[in-house]
Every structure is written in structure tokens, then in C-alpha cells.
Amino acid sequence: MKCDVLILGGGGAGLAAAVAAARARARTVLIERHGTLGGMATAALVHSICGLYLLREEPGAILAHRGIPGEFAARLLRVGAAHPPVRMGRVDVLPHHPTGFAAVADHWTAECANLEIHLHTELIAAAGTERVESVETICRGQRRTFEPQAVVDASGDAILTHLAGGATEKAPAERLQRPAYIFALHTVDVSALGDDGRIQIAHQIVHAVRAGALEPGCLGAQIRATGWGAEVLVTIDLAAGPAYDPTDPPQLTSLEQEGRRLATQLAHFLRAEHPAFRQSAIGTWPARVGIRESRRVQGRATITSDAVRQGTIADDEVARGTWPIESRERATGPRWIFPEANRPTSIPLGALHAATLANLWTAGRCLSCDHEAQAALRVIGTCLATGQAAGLAAALQADGQDANAKGVRRQIETVLVPEEERWA
């Protein structure tokens, strides 16, 4: 099967890349291993879109990106799948519901005439020298081979780059961002979960851990009402261990089981000990544990933590990062580092172009950056922004054009922004 652009991964980055490439008239194929699009926002139940808005001291969310990020946010809001942006400390986020995110993604991609989607499909091989010539996928024992002109690795784990023999890197195990496990509790009295209520619950959990009634892994659990009925989503950061490897099957299995064990334990405790949870029950498990960091692609440019801290401007900028460094190297909560004067991080096109494979582009959490920079650039809003840039670059390359930053920026304004303005 021949196509112009093949994209691996249907999370925020892959979604944006697929829609952008298809709107640029490229015959586009999107490969996704789950049964829904959305990646972390649906399969892992991540329920806030971070990185959509400029960092600023004053309240009032201001969109940071042109094109797809703003359009997708507007679509979510228009159908009631998201609430208006809220201020959380020094940042603004867009609360959304994972089921609504998945439904909007389906409608959004269905509008693209040049886009073909393969769900429940895994990449198993990639072939070529100095460029990706073909990729092989499998779905329930059925194999398919695609011959794309350009590819986008939006897998989060740099799977396509790895299988194609491209250069990747990964932080030491002890420094990798710890994973999260998010689950839903239903039939909760959410009126009792204001700031004071959540502080009281946090104290109860601490006392229960000290008394041996809860495992230490429950410490730091975050409980947030979704705003859709009597539902809350609970986030537990998992310790993962000193030899943590998010690409190792036994370790991933252990993380899923640990997450469910801790979630069940915590749910039973809350139901027994807090009146707001007397009628509660676990309503939804995630389809997968939330991996925050894995392999990263080595690109033709690398975004450093210094660039994030200082807000350095790149000549070939095609996207921006507008989230602080949110380091979660320990399962005890984040360590925040804000950029100087709240300046955005300039994302150059070279950070989305593989160093060793001419037709491979990347977006999302596996883009080319160092470990600390990744802690700022992995969020969904930035994934949407880098995805649209990578998708447009791949479409330009597949059409035989020079895929440079100027051309990508022009495509954002001419191909994507008119649609964004229709939804504003």
C-alpha cells in the first residue's frame, strides 16, 4: 500500500500531524495501537490539556499557538467535551473529558478526505537505508506493508525510529519521569471536594500510610472532580523502581498491576473513611498506564533545558512550548522550573527531523530534546503544535518540495489557520 505520509501514533501529536498532512492534500495513513484516538488524553485518562496557553502572571488564558491546537480546543468546547480554561497556580489548563476527546477526534479526522486510519494496529518492522522505504504493521494476525514517501514518529516511544535503525536516546533509568496511573470514581459527592476538602483527604491518606492502612504508593494521590456529574479522576504517581524501563514488557505489566492494586486499595479506603465517597465505586480503568518519558529521537537540532529556561528563539521555529519544566523523577509530586520572564520555548524544525533518516519526522514527547527539556515539552498542547508542524513538513517533502521552516509556517497560516478562525 503506497501513501504520501504515514504517521505512527494517534495521540495529540499524531492526530495533529494526520489532520495537517491530509489538509495539505497528502494521502495520509495514521496507525494507532488502541481502539480510540487521543493517546494519553484518552487511553491514560489524562484530563487536562496543558501547554495550550501562554505563561503569564496575570489571570486570563491566551492561546499560544496558531492553527490546530486552538481549533481542536474550540471543537472540544463547542460540543461540551471541555470546560473553559482554569487557572491552577501559575498556569492555565483546559479541562476535558477523555470520552469527549475521543469522540471529537473521530469527527475531526472523518472530515479529512485524504486520511485513512488503522486502529488496533501495531508497527512491527521498518526497512530502508538512510530513509524509511517501507513499514510493516499487524492487526489481529493480519499483516500490511506500507510504502510512504515520508513518515512521522508520534509514538511517544520513538518506536518507528528505533525499528528503522535511527538514532535515539533515553535518560538513565533513575532519572526518567515516573509514570502515572489515573482512574475514575463514580457516585462521589463532589460538593465536598473544594480546596479544604482535598487538603483534608490528603491528610487522611498521610495518616493512613503512617498507620500501615495504606501503602506508601498512595501518598500524593490527586483527586479532581471532572465537572461531569458525580465523577472524579484520581491520579497516582508510580515509583517504578531504580531499573525502570518503559519499553520493557514485564515492567509495563507490573506497572499496570501495581496501579490497579493501589487504586483499589485507595478507593476502598476513601469509601470507608470519607463521607463524600460513601456510595463511590471505581467506574473506569485506563487502557494503559500514563508513560511520561521514554526514548527520544536524535534530531538535526536538540532543544536543551537552557533553551527552555531562557526562552531562546530559533531561526527555524515552527512551534512553541509554553509549559514550565515539570520534573517528576520521583513519585512524590512535581518539581517546577519556570522560564525567565515566562518566555516560550522556541521549537526548531530540526528538532522534528531525524538526524539519520532523511524522510522521518517526529513530534510529541519523543521529539529531539534533553531530559529536562522533555519535562516541559511532553504536554498535550505542545504535542498538538509539534504534530501540525511535523505533518506539514512530511507533506511538503512527500510532494517533492523543500520542507523548510518558512514553508511550514506558511502552510500553518494558509492551510490550517482559516479553519481555526471558523471555530474561534
Coordinates of C-alpha atoms in Angstrom, one line a residue:
M1 CA 0.0 0.0 0.0
K2 CA 1.5 3.3 -1.1
C3 CA 0.9 6.6 0.6
D4 CA 2.4 10.0 0.9
V5 CA 2.7 10.3 4.6
L6 CA 2.4 7.6 7.3
I7 CA 2.1 8.6 10.9
L8 CA 2.6 6.2 13.8
G9 CA 0.6 7.1 17.0
G10 CA -2.8 8.7 17.3
G11 CA -2.2 10.8 20.4
G12 CA -2.3 14.6 20.3
A13 CA 0.9 14.8 18.2
G14 CA -0.2 12.1 15.7
L15 CA -3.7 13.5 15.4
A16 CA -2.5 16.9 14.6
A17 CA 0.1 15.6 12.2
A18 CA -2.5 13.5 10.4
V19 CA -5.1 16.3 10.0
A20 CA -2.4 18.8 9.0
A21 CA -0.9 16.4 6.3
A22 CA -4.3 15.4 5.0
R23 CA -5.4 19.1 4.7
A24 CA -2.2 19.7 2.8
R25 CA -3.5 17.2 0.3
A26 CA -1.1 14.4 1.2
R27 CA -2.5 10.8 1.1
T28 CA -2.1 10.1 4.8
V29 CA -2.3 6.9 6.8
L30 CA -2.5 7.0 10.6
I31 CA -1.5 3.9 12.6
E32 CA -2.8 3.6 16.2
R33 CA -2.5 0.6 18.6
H34 CA -5.6 1.4 20.7
G35 CA -9.2 1.4 19.7
T36 CA -9.6 5.2 20.2
L37 CA -7.6 8.2 19.1
G38 CA -6.2 10.6 21.7
G39 CA -3.3 8.7 23.3
M40 CA -2.6 9.9 26.8
A41 CA -5.7 12.1 26.7
T42 CA -8.0 9.0 26.3
A43 CA -6.2 5.7 26.9
A44 CA -4.4 7.0 30.0
L45 CA -7.3 9.3 31.1
V46 CA -5.1 12.4 31.3
H47 CA -7.9 15.0 31.7
S48 CA -6.3 18.4 31.3
I49 CA -4.7 19.9 28.2
C50 CA -1.5 21.7 29.4
G51 CA 0.7 23.9 27.2
L52 CA -2.1 25.5 25.2
Y53 CA -1.8 28.9 26.7
L54 CA 1.0 31.5 27.2
L55 CA 2.7 31.5 30.6
R56 CA 1.8 34.9 32.3
E57 CA 1.5 36.3 35.8
E58 CA -1.9 37.8 35.1
P59 CA -5.1 35.6 35.0
G60 CA -6.8 35.1 31.7
A61 CA -5.8 32.3 29.3
I62 CA -4.3 33.4 26.0
L63 CA -3.7 30.8 23.2
A64 CA -0.1 30.4 22.4
H65 CA -0.3 28.5 19.0
R66 CA -1.7 29.2 15.6
G67 CA -3.7 26.5 13.8
I68 CA -4.7 23.1 15.0
P69 CA -4.2 23.5 18.8
G70 CA -6.7 26.3 19.0
E71 CA -9.1 24.7 16.6
F72 CA -9.2 21.4 18.5
A73 CA -9.7 23.2 21.8
A74 CA -12.6 25.2 20.3
R75 CA -14.1 22.0 19.0
L76 CA -13.9 20.4 22.4
L77 CA -15.6 23.4 24.0
R78 CA -18.3 23.7 21.4
V79 CA -19.6 20.2 21.9
G80 CA -19.2 20.3 25.7
A81 CA -16.3 17.9 25.9
A82 CA -14.2 20.5 27.7
H83 CA -14.8 23.2 30.3
P84 CA -13.3 26.8 29.8
P85 CA -9.7 27.1 30.8
V86 CA -8.9 27.3 34.5
R87 CA -6.0 28.8 36.5
M88 CA -4.0 26.3 38.5
G89 CA -1.4 28.1 40.5
R90 CA 0.7 29.9 37.8
V91 CA -0.6 28.0 34.7
D92 CA -3.8 27.8 32.7
V93 CA -5.1 24.4 31.6
L94 CA -8.1 23.2 29.6
P95 CA -10.1 20.5 31.5
H96 CA -11.6 18.0 29.1
H97 CA -13.3 14.6 29.4
P98 CA -11.4 11.7 27.9
T99 CA -14.5 10.2 26.3
G100 CA -15.4 13.6 24.7
F101 CA -11.8 14.0 23.5
A102 CA -12.1 10.6 21.7
A103 CA -15.4 11.5 20.1
V104 CA -14.2 14.8 18.8
A105 CA -11.1 13.2 17.4
D106 CA -13.3 10.7 15.5
H107 CA -15.4 13.5 14.0
W108 CA -12.4 15.7 13.3
T109 CA -10.5 13.0 11.3
A110 CA -13.6 11.8 9.5
E111 CA -13.7 15.3 7.8
C112 CA -10.3 14.6 6.1
A113 CA -10.9 13.0 2.7
N114 CA -7.2 12.1 2.3
L115 CA -6.9 10.4 5.7
E116 CA -7.0 6.6 6.3
I117 CA -7.0 5.4 9.9
H118 CA -5.9 1.9 11.2
L119 CA -6.9 1.3 14.8
H120 CA -5.8 -1.8 16.8
T121 CA -2.7 -1.8 14.7
E122 CA 0.9 -2.2 15.7
L123 CA 4.1 -1.4 13.9
I124 CA 6.4 -4.5 13.7
A125 CA 9.1 -3.6 11.2
A126 CA 10.6 -0.7 9.2
A127 CA 13.1 -1.0 6.3
G128 CA 15.3 1.2 4.4
T129 CA 18.8 2.8 4.4
E130 CA 19.2 6.5 5.2
R131 CA 15.4 6.8 4.7
V132 CA 12.3 4.7 5.6
E133 CA 11.3 2.9 2.5
S134 CA 8.6 0.6 4.0
V135 CA 6.9 -0.2 7.2
E136 CA 5.0 -3.4 8.2
T137 CA 2.1 -3.5 10.6
I138 CA -0.1 -6.2 12.2
C139 CA -3.7 -6.2 13.3
R140 CA -5.0 -9.4 14.8
G141 CA -2.6 -11.5 12.8
Q142 CA -3.2 -9.6 9.6
R143 CA -0.1 -8.0 8.2
R144 CA 0.1 -5.0 5.9
T145 CA 3.1 -3.3 4.3
F146 CA 3.1 0.4 3.5
E147 CA 5.5 2.3 1.3
P148 CA 5.3 6.0 2.3
Q149 CA 7.2 9.0 0.9
A150 CA 7.6 10.5 4.4
V151 CA 6.8 9.3 7.9
V152 CA 6.1 10.9 11.3
D153 CA 7.0 9.1 14.5
A154 CA 4.5 10.3 17.0
S155 CA 4.6 7.0 19.0
G156 CA 5.8 8.6 22.2
D157 CA 8.5 5.9 22.5
A158 CA 10.3 6.6 19.2
I159 CA 9.2 3.1 18.0
L160 CA 9.4 3.8 14.3
T161 CA 12.8 5.5 14.6
H162 CA 14.1 2.6 16.7
L163 CA 12.9 -0.1 14.3
A164 CA 14.2 1.8 11.3
G165 CA 17.7 1.9 12.9
G166 CA 17.6 5.7 13.5
A167 CA 19.4 7.3 16.4
T168 CA 17.6 7.5 19.7
E169 CA 18.5 8.2 23.3
K170 CA 17.0 7.7 26.7
A171 CA 17.7 9.2 30.1
P172 CA 19.2 6.9 32.8
A173 CA 16.6 4.7 34.5
E174 CA 16.8 6.5 37.8
R175 CA 16.1 9.9 36.1
L176 CA 13.2 9.0 33.8
Q177 CA 10.0 10.8 34.6
R178 CA 7.8 8.5 36.8
P179 CA 4.6 7.1 35.2
A180 CA 1.1 8.0 36.4
Y181 CA -2.0 5.8 36.9
I182 CA -5.3 7.6 36.5
F183 CA -8.7 6.0 37.3
A184 CA -12.3 7.2 37.7
L185 CA -14.5 7.1 40.7
H186 CA -18.2 7.5 40.2
T187 CA -21.1 8.5 42.6
V188 CA -19.0 10.9 44.6
D189 CA -20.3 13.9 46.5
V190 CA -18.2 16.4 44.6
S191 CA -19.5 19.3 46.6
A192 CA -17.2 18.2 49.4
L193 CA -14.1 18.4 47.2
G194 CA -13.2 22.1 47.4
D195 CA -9.7 23.2 48.4
D196 CA -10.3 22.5 52.1
G197 CA -11.9 19.1 51.3
R198 CA -8.9 17.9 49.2
I199 CA -6.5 19.1 51.9
Q200 CA -8.4 17.0 54.5
I201 CA -8.3 13.9 52.2
A202 CA -4.5 14.4 51.7
H203 CA -4.0 14.5 55.5
Q204 CA -6.2 11.4 55.9
I205 CA -4.1 9.5 53.3
V206 CA -0.8 10.5 55.1
H207 CA -2.1 9.3 58.5
A208 CA -3.3 6.0 56.9
V209 CA 0.1 5.4 55.3
R210 CA 1.8 6.1 58.6
A211 CA -0.6 3.7 60.4
G212 CA 0.0 1.0 57.8
A213 CA -3.6 1.1 56.5
L214 CA -2.4 2.3 53.0
E215 CA 0.7 1.5 51.0
P216 CA 3.2 4.4 50.6
G217 CA 2.4 4.4 46.9
C218 CA -0.9 6.1 47.7
L219 CA 0.9 9.2 49.0
G220 CA 0.4 12.2 46.8
A221 CA -2.7 10.9 45.1
Q222 CA -4.5 13.8 43.4
I223 CA -8.3 13.8 43.3
R224 CA -10.1 16.1 40.9
A225 CA -13.8 16.4 40.1
T226 CA -14.3 16.3 36.3
G227 CA -17.3 18.7 36.3
W228 CA -19.4 16.0 34.5
G229 CA -21.8 14.6 37.2
A230 CA -20.6 12.8 40.3
E231 CA -17.3 11.7 38.8
V232 CA -13.8 12.3 40.0
L233 CA -10.5 11.3 38.4
V234 CA -7.7 10.1 40.7
T235 CA -4.0 10.3 39.8
I236 CA -1.4 8.2 41.5
D237 CA 2.3 8.6 40.6
L238 CA 4.1 5.2 40.5
A239 CA 7.6 4.8 41.9
A240 CA 8.5 2.3 39.1
G241 CA 11.8 1.3 40.7
P242 CA 15.5 2.1 40.1
A243 CA 15.8 0.0 37.0
Y244 CA 12.7 1.5 35.3
D245 CA 12.4 0.8 31.6
P246 CA 9.1 1.9 30.0
T247 CA 9.8 -0.2 26.9
D248 CA 10.2 -3.5 28.8
P249 CA 7.1 -5.8 28.7
P250 CA 7.4 -7.3 32.1
Q251 CA 7.9 -3.9 33.7
L252 CA 4.9 -2.5 31.9
T253 CA 2.8 -5.4 33.0
S254 CA 4.0 -4.9 36.6
L255 CA 3.1 -1.1 36.4
E256 CA -0.4 -1.8 35.2
Q257 CA -1.0 -4.3 38.0
E258 CA 0.6 -2.1 40.7
G259 CA -1.6 0.8 39.5
R260 CA -4.8 -1.2 39.8
R261 CA -3.8 -2.6 43.2
L262 CA -3.1 0.9 44.6
A263 CA -6.2 2.3 43.0
T264 CA -8.4 -0.4 44.5
Q265 CA -6.8 0.0 47.9
L266 CA -7.3 3.8 47.9
A267 CA -10.9 3.5 46.6
H268 CA -11.8 1.1 49.5
F269 CA -10.2 3.5 52.0
L270 CA -12.0 6.6 50.7
R271 CA -15.3 4.8 50.7
A272 CA -14.8 3.7 54.3
E273 CA -13.3 6.8 55.7
H274 CA -14.7 9.9 54.0
P275 CA -18.4 10.7 53.7
A276 CA -18.1 12.1 50.2
F277 CA -17.2 8.7 49.0
R278 CA -19.7 6.5 50.8
Q279 CA -21.5 5.5 47.6
S280 CA -18.5 5.6 45.3
A281 CA -17.1 2.9 43.1
I282 CA -14.4 2.6 40.5
G283 CA -16.1 3.4 37.2
T284 CA -13.2 3.4 34.7
W285 CA -9.8 1.9 34.4
P286 CA -7.3 3.5 32.0
A287 CA -6.5 1.4 28.9
R288 CA -2.9 1.9 29.8
V289 CA -0.6 3.4 32.4
G290 CA 0.5 7.0 31.7
I291 CA 4.1 7.0 30.5
R292 CA 5.7 10.4 30.8
E293 CA 9.1 9.8 29.2
S294 CA 10.7 7.1 27.1
R295 CA 13.1 7.1 24.1
R296 CA 13.6 10.3 22.3
V297 CA 14.6 10.8 18.6
Q298 CA 18.0 12.3 17.9
G299 CA 17.2 15.2 15.6
R300 CA 19.2 17.7 13.5
A301 CA 18.7 20.1 16.4
T302 CA 18.3 19.4 20.1
I303 CA 16.3 21.5 22.5
T304 CA 18.2 21.9 25.8
S305 CA 17.0 22.7 29.3
D306 CA 18.9 26.0 29.0
A307 CA 16.8 26.9 26.0
V308 CA 13.6 26.2 28.0
R309 CA 14.8 28.2 31.0
Q310 CA 15.9 31.2 28.9
G311 CA 13.3 31.1 26.1
T312 CA 15.9 31.2 23.3
I313 CA 14.4 32.0 19.8
A314 CA 15.3 29.6 17.0
D315 CA 15.6 30.9 13.4
D316 CA 13.7 27.9 12.1
E317 CA 10.9 27.9 14.7
V318 CA 7.8 26.0 13.7
A319 CA 6.1 25.6 17.1
R320 CA 6.4 26.8 20.7
G321 CA 6.4 25.2 24.1
T322 CA 4.6 27.1 26.8
W323 CA 4.8 24.9 29.8
P324 CA 7.4 25.0 32.6
I325 CA 9.8 22.2 33.3
E326 CA 7.6 19.8 35.3
S327 CA 10.1 17.3 36.7
R328 CA 8.6 14.0 38.1
E329 CA 11.7 12.0 38.7
R330 CA 10.2 10.9 42.0
A331 CA 6.7 9.7 42.8
T332 CA 6.3 12.4 45.4
G333 CA 5.0 15.2 43.3
P334 CA 6.5 17.6 40.7
R335 CA 9.4 20.0 40.9
W336 CA 8.7 23.1 38.8
I337 CA 11.2 25.3 37.0
F338 CA 9.6 28.3 35.2
P339 CA 11.4 30.0 32.3
E340 CA 12.8 33.5 32.6
A341 CA 10.1 36.1 32.2
N342 CA 7.6 33.3 31.3
R343 CA 9.1 33.2 27.8
P344 CA 8.0 30.4 25.4
T345 CA 10.4 27.7 24.3
S346 CA 11.2 28.0 20.6
I347 CA 10.9 24.6 18.8
P348 CA 13.0 24.5 15.7
L349 CA 12.1 22.3 12.7
G350 CA 15.5 20.5 13.1
A351 CA 14.2 19.1 16.5
L352 CA 11.4 17.4 14.5
H353 CA 13.7 16.0 11.7
A354 CA 15.6 12.8 12.5
A355 CA 19.3 13.1 12.3
T356 CA 20.0 9.9 10.4
L357 CA 16.8 9.2 8.4
A358 CA 16.0 11.8 5.7
N359 CA 12.2 11.3 5.5
L360 CA 11.5 10.7 9.2
W361 CA 9.9 13.5 11.2
T362 CA 8.9 13.3 14.8
A363 CA 6.5 15.1 17.2
G364 CA 5.2 14.8 20.7
R365 CA 7.1 13.6 23.7
C366 CA 9.8 11.8 21.7
L367 CA 11.0 14.9 19.8
S368 CA 14.7 15.8 19.9
C369 CA 15.5 17.4 23.3
D370 CA 17.3 16.6 26.5
H371 CA 15.8 15.1 29.6
E372 CA 14.9 18.3 31.4
A373 CA 13.5 20.0 28.3
Q374 CA 11.3 17.0 27.7
A375 CA 9.7 17.5 31.1
A376 CA 8.4 20.8 29.7
L377 CA 7.6 19.8 26.1
R378 CA 5.8 16.5 26.6
V379 CA 2.4 18.0 27.4
I380 CA -0.6 17.7 25.1
G381 CA -0.8 21.3 23.9
T382 CA 2.8 21.2 22.8
C383 CA 2.2 17.8 21.2
L384 CA -0.6 19.3 19.1
A385 CA 1.7 22.2 18.0
T386 CA 4.7 20.0 17.1
G387 CA 2.3 17.5 15.4
Q388 CA 0.9 20.0 13.0
A389 CA 4.5 21.2 12.1
A390 CA 5.8 17.6 11.6
G391 CA 2.7 16.7 9.5
L392 CA 3.1 19.7 7.2
A393 CA 6.8 19.1 6.8
A394 CA 6.2 15.5 5.9
A395 CA 3.5 16.5 3.4
L396 CA 5.8 19.1 1.8
Q397 CA 8.6 16.5 1.5
A398 CA 6.3 13.9 0.0
D399 CA 5.2 16.4 -2.6
G400 CA 8.9 16.9 -3.6
Q401 CA 9.1 20.4 -2.1
D402 CA 11.7 21.8 0.2
A403 CA 10.5 21.1 3.7
N404 CA 11.9 24.1 5.5
A405 CA 10.6 26.2 8.4
K406 CA 9.4 29.0 6.2
G407 CA 7.3 26.7 4.2
V408 CA 5.8 25.0 7.3
R409 CA 4.9 28.4 8.8
R410 CA 3.3 29.4 5.5
Q411 CA 1.3 26.2 5.5
I412 CA 0.1 26.8 9.0
E413 CA -1.2 30.2 8.0
T414 CA -2.8 29.3 4.7
V415 CA -3.9 25.7 5.2
L416 CA -4.7 25.5 9.0
V417 CA -5.5 29.0 10.3
P418 CA -8.6 29.6 8.1
E419 CA -10.2 26.5 9.7
E420 CA -9.1 27.7 13.2
E421 CA -10.8 31.0 12.6
R422 CA -14.0 29.3 11.6
W423 CA -14.1 27.6 15.0
A424 CA -13.0 30.6 17.0

